Tab-separated table of C-alpha atoms in Angstrom:
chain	number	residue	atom	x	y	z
L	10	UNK	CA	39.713	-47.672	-39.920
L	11	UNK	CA	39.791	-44.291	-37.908
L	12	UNK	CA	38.555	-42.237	-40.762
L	13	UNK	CA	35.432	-44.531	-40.680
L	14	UNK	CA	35.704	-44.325	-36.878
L	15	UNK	CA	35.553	-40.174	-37.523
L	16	UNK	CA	33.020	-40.254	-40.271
L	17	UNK	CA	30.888	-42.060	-38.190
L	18	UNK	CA	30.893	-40.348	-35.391
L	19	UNK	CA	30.215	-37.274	-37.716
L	20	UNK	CA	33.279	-35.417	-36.985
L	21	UNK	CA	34.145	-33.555	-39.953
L	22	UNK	CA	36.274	-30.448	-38.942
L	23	UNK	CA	39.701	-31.846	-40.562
L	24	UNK	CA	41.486	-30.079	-36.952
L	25	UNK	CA	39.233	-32.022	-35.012
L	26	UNK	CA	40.028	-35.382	-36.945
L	27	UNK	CA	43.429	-34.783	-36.233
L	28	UNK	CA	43.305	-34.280	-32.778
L	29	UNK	CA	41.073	-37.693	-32.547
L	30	UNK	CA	43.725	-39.467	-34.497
L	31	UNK	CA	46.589	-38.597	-31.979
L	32	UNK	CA	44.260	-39.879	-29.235
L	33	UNK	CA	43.764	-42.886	-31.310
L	34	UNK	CA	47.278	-43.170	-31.438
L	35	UNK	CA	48.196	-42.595	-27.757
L	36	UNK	CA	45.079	-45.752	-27.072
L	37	UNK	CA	46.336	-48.036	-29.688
L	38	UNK	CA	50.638	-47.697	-28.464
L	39	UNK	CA	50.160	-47.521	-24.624
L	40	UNK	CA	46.911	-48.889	-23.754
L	41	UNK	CA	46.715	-52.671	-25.844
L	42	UNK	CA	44.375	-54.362	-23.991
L	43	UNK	CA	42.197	-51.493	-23.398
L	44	UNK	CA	42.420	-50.367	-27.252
L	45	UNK	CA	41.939	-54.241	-28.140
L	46	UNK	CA	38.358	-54.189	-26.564
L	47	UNK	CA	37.825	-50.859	-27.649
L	48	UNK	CA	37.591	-52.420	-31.525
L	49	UNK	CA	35.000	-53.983	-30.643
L	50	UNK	CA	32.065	-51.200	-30.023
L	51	UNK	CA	30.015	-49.518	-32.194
L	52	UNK	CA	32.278	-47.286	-34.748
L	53	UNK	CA	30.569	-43.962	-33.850
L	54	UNK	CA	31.614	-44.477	-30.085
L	55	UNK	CA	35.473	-45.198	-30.664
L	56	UNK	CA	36.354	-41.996	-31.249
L	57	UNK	CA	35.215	-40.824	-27.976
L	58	UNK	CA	36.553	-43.749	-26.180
L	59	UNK	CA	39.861	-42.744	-27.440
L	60	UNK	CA	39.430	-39.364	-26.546
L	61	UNK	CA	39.237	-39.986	-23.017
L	62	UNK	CA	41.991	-42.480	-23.012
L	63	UNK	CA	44.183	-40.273	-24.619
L	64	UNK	CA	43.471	-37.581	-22.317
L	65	UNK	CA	44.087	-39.891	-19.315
L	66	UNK	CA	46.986	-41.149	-20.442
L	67	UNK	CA	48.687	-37.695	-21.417
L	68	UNK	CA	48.324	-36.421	-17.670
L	69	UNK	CA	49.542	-39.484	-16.290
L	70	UNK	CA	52.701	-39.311	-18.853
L	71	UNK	CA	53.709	-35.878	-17.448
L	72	UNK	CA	53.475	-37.044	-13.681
L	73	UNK	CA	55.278	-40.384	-14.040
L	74	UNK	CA	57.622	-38.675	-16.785
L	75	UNK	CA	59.340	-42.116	-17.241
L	76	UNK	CA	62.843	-40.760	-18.749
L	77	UNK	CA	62.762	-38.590	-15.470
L	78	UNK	CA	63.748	-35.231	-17.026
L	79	UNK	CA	61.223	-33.212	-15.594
L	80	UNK	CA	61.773	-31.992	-11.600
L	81	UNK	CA	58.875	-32.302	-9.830
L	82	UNK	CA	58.047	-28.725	-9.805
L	83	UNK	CA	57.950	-28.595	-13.544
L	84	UNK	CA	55.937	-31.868	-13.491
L	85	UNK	CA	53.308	-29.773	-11.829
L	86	UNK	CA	53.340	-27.001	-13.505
L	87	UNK	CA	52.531	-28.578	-16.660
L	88	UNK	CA	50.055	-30.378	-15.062
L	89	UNK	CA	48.536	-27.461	-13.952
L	90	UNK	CA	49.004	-26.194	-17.259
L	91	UNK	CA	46.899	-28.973	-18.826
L	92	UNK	CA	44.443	-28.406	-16.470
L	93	UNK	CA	43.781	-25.112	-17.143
L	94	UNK	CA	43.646	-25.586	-20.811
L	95	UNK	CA	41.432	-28.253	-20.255
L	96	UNK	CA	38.712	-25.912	-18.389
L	97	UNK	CA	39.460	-23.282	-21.260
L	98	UNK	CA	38.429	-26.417	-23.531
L	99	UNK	CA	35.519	-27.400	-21.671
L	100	UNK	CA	34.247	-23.900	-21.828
L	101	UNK	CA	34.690	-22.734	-25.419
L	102	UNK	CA	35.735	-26.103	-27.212
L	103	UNK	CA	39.174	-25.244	-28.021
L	104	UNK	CA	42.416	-25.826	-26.446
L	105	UNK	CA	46.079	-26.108	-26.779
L	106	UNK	CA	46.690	-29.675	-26.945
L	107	UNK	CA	45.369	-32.313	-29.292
L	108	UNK	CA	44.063	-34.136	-26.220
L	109	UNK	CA	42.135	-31.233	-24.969
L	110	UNK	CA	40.898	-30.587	-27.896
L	111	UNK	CA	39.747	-33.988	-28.845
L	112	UNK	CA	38.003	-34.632	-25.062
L	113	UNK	CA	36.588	-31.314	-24.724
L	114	UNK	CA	34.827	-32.048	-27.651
L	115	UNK	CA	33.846	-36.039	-26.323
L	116	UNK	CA	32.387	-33.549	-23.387
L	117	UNK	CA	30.316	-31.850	-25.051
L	118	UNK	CA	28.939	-34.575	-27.416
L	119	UNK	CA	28.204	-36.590	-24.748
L	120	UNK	CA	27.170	-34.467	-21.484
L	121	UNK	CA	29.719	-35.494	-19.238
L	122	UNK	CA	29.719	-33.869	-16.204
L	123	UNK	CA	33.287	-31.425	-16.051
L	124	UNK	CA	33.746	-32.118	-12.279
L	125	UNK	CA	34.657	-35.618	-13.196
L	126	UNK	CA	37.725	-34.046	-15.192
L	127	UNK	CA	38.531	-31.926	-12.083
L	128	UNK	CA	38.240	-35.189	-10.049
L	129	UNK	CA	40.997	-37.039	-12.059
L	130	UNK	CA	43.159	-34.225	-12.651
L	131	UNK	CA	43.765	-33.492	-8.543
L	132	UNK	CA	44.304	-37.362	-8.087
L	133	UNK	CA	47.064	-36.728	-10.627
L	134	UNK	CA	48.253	-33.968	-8.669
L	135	UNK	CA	48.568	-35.989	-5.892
L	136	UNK	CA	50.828	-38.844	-7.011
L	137	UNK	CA	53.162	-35.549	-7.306
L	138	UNK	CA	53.688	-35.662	-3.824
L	139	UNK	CA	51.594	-38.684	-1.985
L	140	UNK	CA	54.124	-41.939	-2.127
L	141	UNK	CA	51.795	-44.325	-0.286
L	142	UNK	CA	48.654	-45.333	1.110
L	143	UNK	CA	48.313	-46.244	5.073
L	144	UNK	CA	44.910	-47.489	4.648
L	145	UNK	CA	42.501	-49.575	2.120
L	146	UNK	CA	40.071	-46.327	2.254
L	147	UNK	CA	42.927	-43.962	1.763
L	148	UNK	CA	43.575	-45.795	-1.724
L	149	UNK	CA	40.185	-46.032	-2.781
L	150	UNK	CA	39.471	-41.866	-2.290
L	151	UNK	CA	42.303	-41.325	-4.862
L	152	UNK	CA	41.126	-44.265	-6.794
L	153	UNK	CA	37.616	-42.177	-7.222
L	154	UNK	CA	39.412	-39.631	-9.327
L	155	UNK	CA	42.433	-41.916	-10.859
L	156	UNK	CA	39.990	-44.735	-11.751
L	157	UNK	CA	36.580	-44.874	-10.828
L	158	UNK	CA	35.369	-41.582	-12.701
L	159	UNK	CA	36.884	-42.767	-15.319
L	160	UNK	CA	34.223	-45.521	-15.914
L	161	UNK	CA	32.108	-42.317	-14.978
L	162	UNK	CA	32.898	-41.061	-17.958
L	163	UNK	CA	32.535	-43.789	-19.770
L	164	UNK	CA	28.705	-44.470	-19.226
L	165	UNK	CA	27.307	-41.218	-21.389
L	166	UNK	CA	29.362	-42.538	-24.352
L	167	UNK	CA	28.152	-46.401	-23.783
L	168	UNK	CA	24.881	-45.622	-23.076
L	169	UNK	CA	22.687	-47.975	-20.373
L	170	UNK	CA	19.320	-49.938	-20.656
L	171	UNK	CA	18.350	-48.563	-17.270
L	172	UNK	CA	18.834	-45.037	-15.318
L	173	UNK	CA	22.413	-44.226	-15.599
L	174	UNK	CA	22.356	-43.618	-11.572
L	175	UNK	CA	22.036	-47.322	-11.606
L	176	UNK	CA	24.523	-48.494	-13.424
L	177	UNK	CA	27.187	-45.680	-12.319
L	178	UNK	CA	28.443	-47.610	-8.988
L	179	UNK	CA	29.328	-50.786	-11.120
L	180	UNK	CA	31.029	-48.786	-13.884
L	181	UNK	CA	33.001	-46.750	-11.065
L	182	UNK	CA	33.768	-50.228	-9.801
L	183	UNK	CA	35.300	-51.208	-13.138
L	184	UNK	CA	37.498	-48.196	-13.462
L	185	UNK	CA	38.555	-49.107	-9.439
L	186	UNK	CA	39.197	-52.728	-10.183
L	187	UNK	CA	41.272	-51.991	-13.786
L	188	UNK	CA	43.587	-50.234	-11.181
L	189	UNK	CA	43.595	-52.293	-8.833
L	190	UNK	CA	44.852	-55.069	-11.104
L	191	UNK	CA	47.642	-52.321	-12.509
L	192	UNK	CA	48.987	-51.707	-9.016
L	193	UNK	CA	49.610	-55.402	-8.344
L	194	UNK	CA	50.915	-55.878	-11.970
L	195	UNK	CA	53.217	-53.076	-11.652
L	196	UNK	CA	54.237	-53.150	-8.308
L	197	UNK	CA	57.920	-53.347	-9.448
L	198	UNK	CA	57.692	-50.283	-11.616
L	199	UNK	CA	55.634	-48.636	-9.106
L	200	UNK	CA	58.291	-48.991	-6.530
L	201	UNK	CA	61.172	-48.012	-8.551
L	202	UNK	CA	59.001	-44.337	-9.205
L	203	UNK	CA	59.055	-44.131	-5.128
L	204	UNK	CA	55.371	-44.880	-4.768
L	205	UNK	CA	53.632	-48.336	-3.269
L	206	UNK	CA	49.814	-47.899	-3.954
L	207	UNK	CA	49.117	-51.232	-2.311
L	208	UNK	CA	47.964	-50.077	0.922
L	209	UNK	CA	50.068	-50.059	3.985
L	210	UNK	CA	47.406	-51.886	5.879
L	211	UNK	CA	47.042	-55.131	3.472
L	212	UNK	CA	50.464	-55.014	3.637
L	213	UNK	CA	51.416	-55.243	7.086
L	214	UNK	CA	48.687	-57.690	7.694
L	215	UNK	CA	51.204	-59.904	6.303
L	216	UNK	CA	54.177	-58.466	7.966
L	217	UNK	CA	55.704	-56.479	4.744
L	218	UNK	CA	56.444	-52.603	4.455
L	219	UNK	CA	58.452	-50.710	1.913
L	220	UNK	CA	61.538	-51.723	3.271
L	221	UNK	CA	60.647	-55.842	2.684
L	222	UNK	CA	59.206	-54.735	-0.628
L	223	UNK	CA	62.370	-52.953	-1.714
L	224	UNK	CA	64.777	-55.405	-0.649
L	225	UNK	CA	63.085	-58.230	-3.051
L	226	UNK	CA	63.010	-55.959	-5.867
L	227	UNK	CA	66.815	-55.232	-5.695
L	228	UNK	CA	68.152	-58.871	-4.763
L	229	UNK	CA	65.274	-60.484	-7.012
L	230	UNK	CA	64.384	-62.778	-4.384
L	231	UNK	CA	61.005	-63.908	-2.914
L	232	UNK	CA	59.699	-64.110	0.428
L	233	UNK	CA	56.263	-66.086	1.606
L	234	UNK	CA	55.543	-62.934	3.312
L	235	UNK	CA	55.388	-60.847	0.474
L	236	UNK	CA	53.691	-64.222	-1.224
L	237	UNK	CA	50.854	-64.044	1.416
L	238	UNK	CA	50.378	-59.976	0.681
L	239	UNK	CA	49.979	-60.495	-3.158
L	240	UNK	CA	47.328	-63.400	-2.760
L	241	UNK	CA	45.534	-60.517	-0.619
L	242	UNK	CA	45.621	-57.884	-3.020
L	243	UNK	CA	44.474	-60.004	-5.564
L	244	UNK	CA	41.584	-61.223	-3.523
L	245	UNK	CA	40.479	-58.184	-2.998
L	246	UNK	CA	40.598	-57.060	-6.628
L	247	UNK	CA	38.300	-59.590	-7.141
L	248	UNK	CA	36.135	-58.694	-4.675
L	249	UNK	CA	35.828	-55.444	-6.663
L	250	UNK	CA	35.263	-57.254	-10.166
L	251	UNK	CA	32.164	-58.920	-8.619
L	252	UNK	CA	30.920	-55.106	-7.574
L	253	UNK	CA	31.464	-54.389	-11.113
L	254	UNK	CA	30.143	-57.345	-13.138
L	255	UNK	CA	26.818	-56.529	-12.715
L	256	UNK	CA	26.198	-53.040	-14.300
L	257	UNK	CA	27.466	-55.200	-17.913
L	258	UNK	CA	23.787	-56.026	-18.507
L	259	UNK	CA	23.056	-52.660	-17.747
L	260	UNK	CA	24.806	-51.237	-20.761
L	261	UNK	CA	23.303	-50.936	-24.315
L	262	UNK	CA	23.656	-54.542	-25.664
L	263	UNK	CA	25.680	-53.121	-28.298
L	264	UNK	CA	28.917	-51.743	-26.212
L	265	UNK	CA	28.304	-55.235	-24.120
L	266	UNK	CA	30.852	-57.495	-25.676
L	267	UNK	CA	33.827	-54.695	-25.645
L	268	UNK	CA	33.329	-54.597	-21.718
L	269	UNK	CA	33.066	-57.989	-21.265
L	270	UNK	CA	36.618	-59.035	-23.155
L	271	UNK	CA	37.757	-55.980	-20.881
L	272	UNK	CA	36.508	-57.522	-18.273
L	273	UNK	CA	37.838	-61.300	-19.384
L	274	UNK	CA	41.265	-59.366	-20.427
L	275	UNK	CA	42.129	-57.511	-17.312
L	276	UNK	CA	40.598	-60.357	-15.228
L	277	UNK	CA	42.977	-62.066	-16.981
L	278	UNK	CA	46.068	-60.163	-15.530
L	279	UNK	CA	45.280	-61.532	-12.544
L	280	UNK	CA	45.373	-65.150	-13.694
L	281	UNK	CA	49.032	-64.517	-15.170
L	282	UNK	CA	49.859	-63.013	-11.852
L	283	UNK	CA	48.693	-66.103	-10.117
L	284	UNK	CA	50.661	-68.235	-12.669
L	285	UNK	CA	53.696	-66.692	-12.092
L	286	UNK	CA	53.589	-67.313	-7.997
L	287	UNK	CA	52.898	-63.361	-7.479
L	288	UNK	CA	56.467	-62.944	-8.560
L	289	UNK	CA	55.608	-59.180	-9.973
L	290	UNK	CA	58.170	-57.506	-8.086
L	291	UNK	CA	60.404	-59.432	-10.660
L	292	UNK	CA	58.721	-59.587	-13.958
L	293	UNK	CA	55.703	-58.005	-15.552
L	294	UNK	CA	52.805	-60.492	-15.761
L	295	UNK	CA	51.117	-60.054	-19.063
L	296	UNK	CA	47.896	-61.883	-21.007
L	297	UNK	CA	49.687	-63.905	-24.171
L	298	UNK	CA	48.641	-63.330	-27.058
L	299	UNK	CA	46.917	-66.451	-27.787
L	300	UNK	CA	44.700	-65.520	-24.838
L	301	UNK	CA	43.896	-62.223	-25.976
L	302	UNK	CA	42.979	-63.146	-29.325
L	303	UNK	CA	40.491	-66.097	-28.253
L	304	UNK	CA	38.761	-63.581	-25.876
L	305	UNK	CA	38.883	-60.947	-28.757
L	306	UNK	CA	37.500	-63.526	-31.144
L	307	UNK	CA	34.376	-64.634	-28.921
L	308	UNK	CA	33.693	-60.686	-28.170
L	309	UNK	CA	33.804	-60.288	-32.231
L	310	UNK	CA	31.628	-63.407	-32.074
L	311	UNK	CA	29.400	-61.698	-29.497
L	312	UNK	CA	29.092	-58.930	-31.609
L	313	UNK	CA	28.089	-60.623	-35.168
L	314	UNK	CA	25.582	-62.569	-32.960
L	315	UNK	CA	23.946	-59.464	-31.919
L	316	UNK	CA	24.266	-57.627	-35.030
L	317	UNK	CA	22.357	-60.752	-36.642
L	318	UNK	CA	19.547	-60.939	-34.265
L	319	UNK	CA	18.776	-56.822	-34.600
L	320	UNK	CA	18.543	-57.653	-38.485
L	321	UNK	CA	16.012	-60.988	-37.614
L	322	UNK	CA	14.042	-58.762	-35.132
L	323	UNK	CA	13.839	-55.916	-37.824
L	324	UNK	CA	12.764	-58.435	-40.686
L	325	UNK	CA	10.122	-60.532	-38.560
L	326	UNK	CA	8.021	-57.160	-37.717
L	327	UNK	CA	8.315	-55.640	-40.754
L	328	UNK	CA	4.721	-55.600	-42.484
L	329	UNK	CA	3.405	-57.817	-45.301
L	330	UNK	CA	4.446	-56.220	-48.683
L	331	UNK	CA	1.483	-53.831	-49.577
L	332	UNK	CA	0.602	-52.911	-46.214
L	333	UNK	CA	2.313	-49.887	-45.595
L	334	UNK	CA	0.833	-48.319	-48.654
L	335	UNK	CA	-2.338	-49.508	-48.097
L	336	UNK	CA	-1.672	-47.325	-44.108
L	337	UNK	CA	-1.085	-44.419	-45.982
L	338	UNK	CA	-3.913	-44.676	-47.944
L	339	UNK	CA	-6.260	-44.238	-44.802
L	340	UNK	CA	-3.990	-41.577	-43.777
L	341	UNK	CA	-1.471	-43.640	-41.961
L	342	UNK	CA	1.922	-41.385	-43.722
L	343	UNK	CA	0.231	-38.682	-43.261
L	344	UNK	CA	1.736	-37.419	-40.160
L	345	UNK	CA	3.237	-33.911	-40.451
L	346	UNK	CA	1.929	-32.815	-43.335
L	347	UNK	CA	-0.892	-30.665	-42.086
């Protein structure tokens, strides 16, 4: 399927395929749900997709460097590294790296603007040193880089049915509440890196802090407190998916059913979390498979459906046989041949 993917997208350079491949790869083993959805858009947009994805995910490998071998000095350096070879990328179309490589080239395709890159790549950089957020606002200025340009990314490759300037809040949105749904899925995990990205505020609204948080993860018991907090944070992630939901119509009706199961999917995180009595400090609330494939299924169905009604809309206008030869004969073909 990805050498259909490549072919077309029309990238033929055998280097460049590669490089798309490993993205591919990096999409399809870390990010399922996201990759899931991403099956379902046009085949000349996927590789792109992927692209990004698999640059995104590479930078946030190196700072979370989950076996911990890397001190956080060489954690930045390579990021630094990466960044650097991504601005060499963005300027000449090469690079070191397969990712670089692969989204310098998505870049360039597609017209995305480089500062949103930069944006995401010193949000990175932060998480290298920043361990928490005292205030709702705090969060959402790294979220612009970690999350929300991400979805600004997105929108050149999608493609929109009105100015893009319209539709970019509600994609930012999307990227903002994706995270936002990660951070309360992953608290645990978060928490065990040294980092709470629930903000302090929320938090304490509820009377919890790092030290409440901490002692549930270690004894694996629950509190009402922390209970209350969760039910907040989840709230407001909502809040955020109705900022987003709107800019779906705005897309080209062809990319519409991939961001709607996204939508469903990661929407549907929150469900499991809810399910499980906001017990994430404990246990990682996923989507079961059953549920991914019946929201996979009606985007696939959502997809055919559209797919049939371009071929009926094609059909129904095209002109009684004899017509268009009968156009050319008053000089209807004529045009551009002087």
């Amino acid at each position: 399927m990805s050498r259909r993917e490549l072919d077309a997208a029309g990238i033929t350079d055998p280097g460049l395929r590669a490089d798309y491949q490993c993205c591919r790869r990096l999409n399809a083993r870390h990010g399922r749900t996201y990759f899931l959805a991403t099956r379902l858009l046009p085949l000349e947009r996927r590789s792109a997709v992927h692209a990004l994805y698999g640059f995104a995910r590479w930078a946030d490998d190196i700072v979370d460097d989950l076996d911990r071998r890397l001190t956080p000095a060489e954690r930045d350096r390579r990021l630094r590294r990466l960044e650097g070879d991504l601005a060499r990328g963005l300027r000449t179309g090469g690079g070191d790296e397969p990712v670089v490589r692969a989204v310098a080239d998505t870049a360039e395709r597609y017209a995305i603007d480089p500062t949103l890159f930069a944006d995401f790549l010193a949000s990175m950089r932060s998480d290298l040193s920043v361990t928490d957020y005292p205030t709702y606002a705090d969060l959402r200025a790294y979220m612009h880089g970690s999350a929300a340009v991400i979805g600004l990314q997105m929108l050149p490759v999608l493609g929109t049915v009105v100015p893009r300037e319209e539709a970019a809040p509600h994609a930012a949105a999307l990227g903002v509440a994706f995270q936002l749904t990660n951070f309360l899925r992953d608290v645990g995990e978060d928490l065990d890196r040294g980092r709470v990205y629930l903000p302090a505020d929320l938090l304490a609204a509820h009377g919890v802090d790092r030290q409440l948080l901490e002692w549930s993860r270690r004894t694996g018991r629950h509190d009402p407190r922390i209970r209350a907090a969760f039910t907040a944070a989840e709230s407001l992630t909502r809040r955020v998916y109705r900022e987003a939901e709107p800019g779906i119509a705005m897309l080209d009706p062809r990319v519409r059913p991939c961001i709607r199961t996204a939508f469903v999917l990661y929407g549907g995180i929150l469900d499991a979390i809810a399910r499980h009595d906001y017990r994430v400090l404990h246990s990682r609330a996923v989507v079961s498979r059953g549920r991914r494939a019946v929201t996979a299924a009606a985007g696939v169905a959502q997809v055919l459906g559209a797919r049939c009604r371009r071929r009926f809309t094609r059909a129904s206008v095209r002109p009684p046989a004899g017509v268009g030869r009968e156009a050319e004969a008053f000089g209807g073909g004529s045009a551009g041949r002087e």
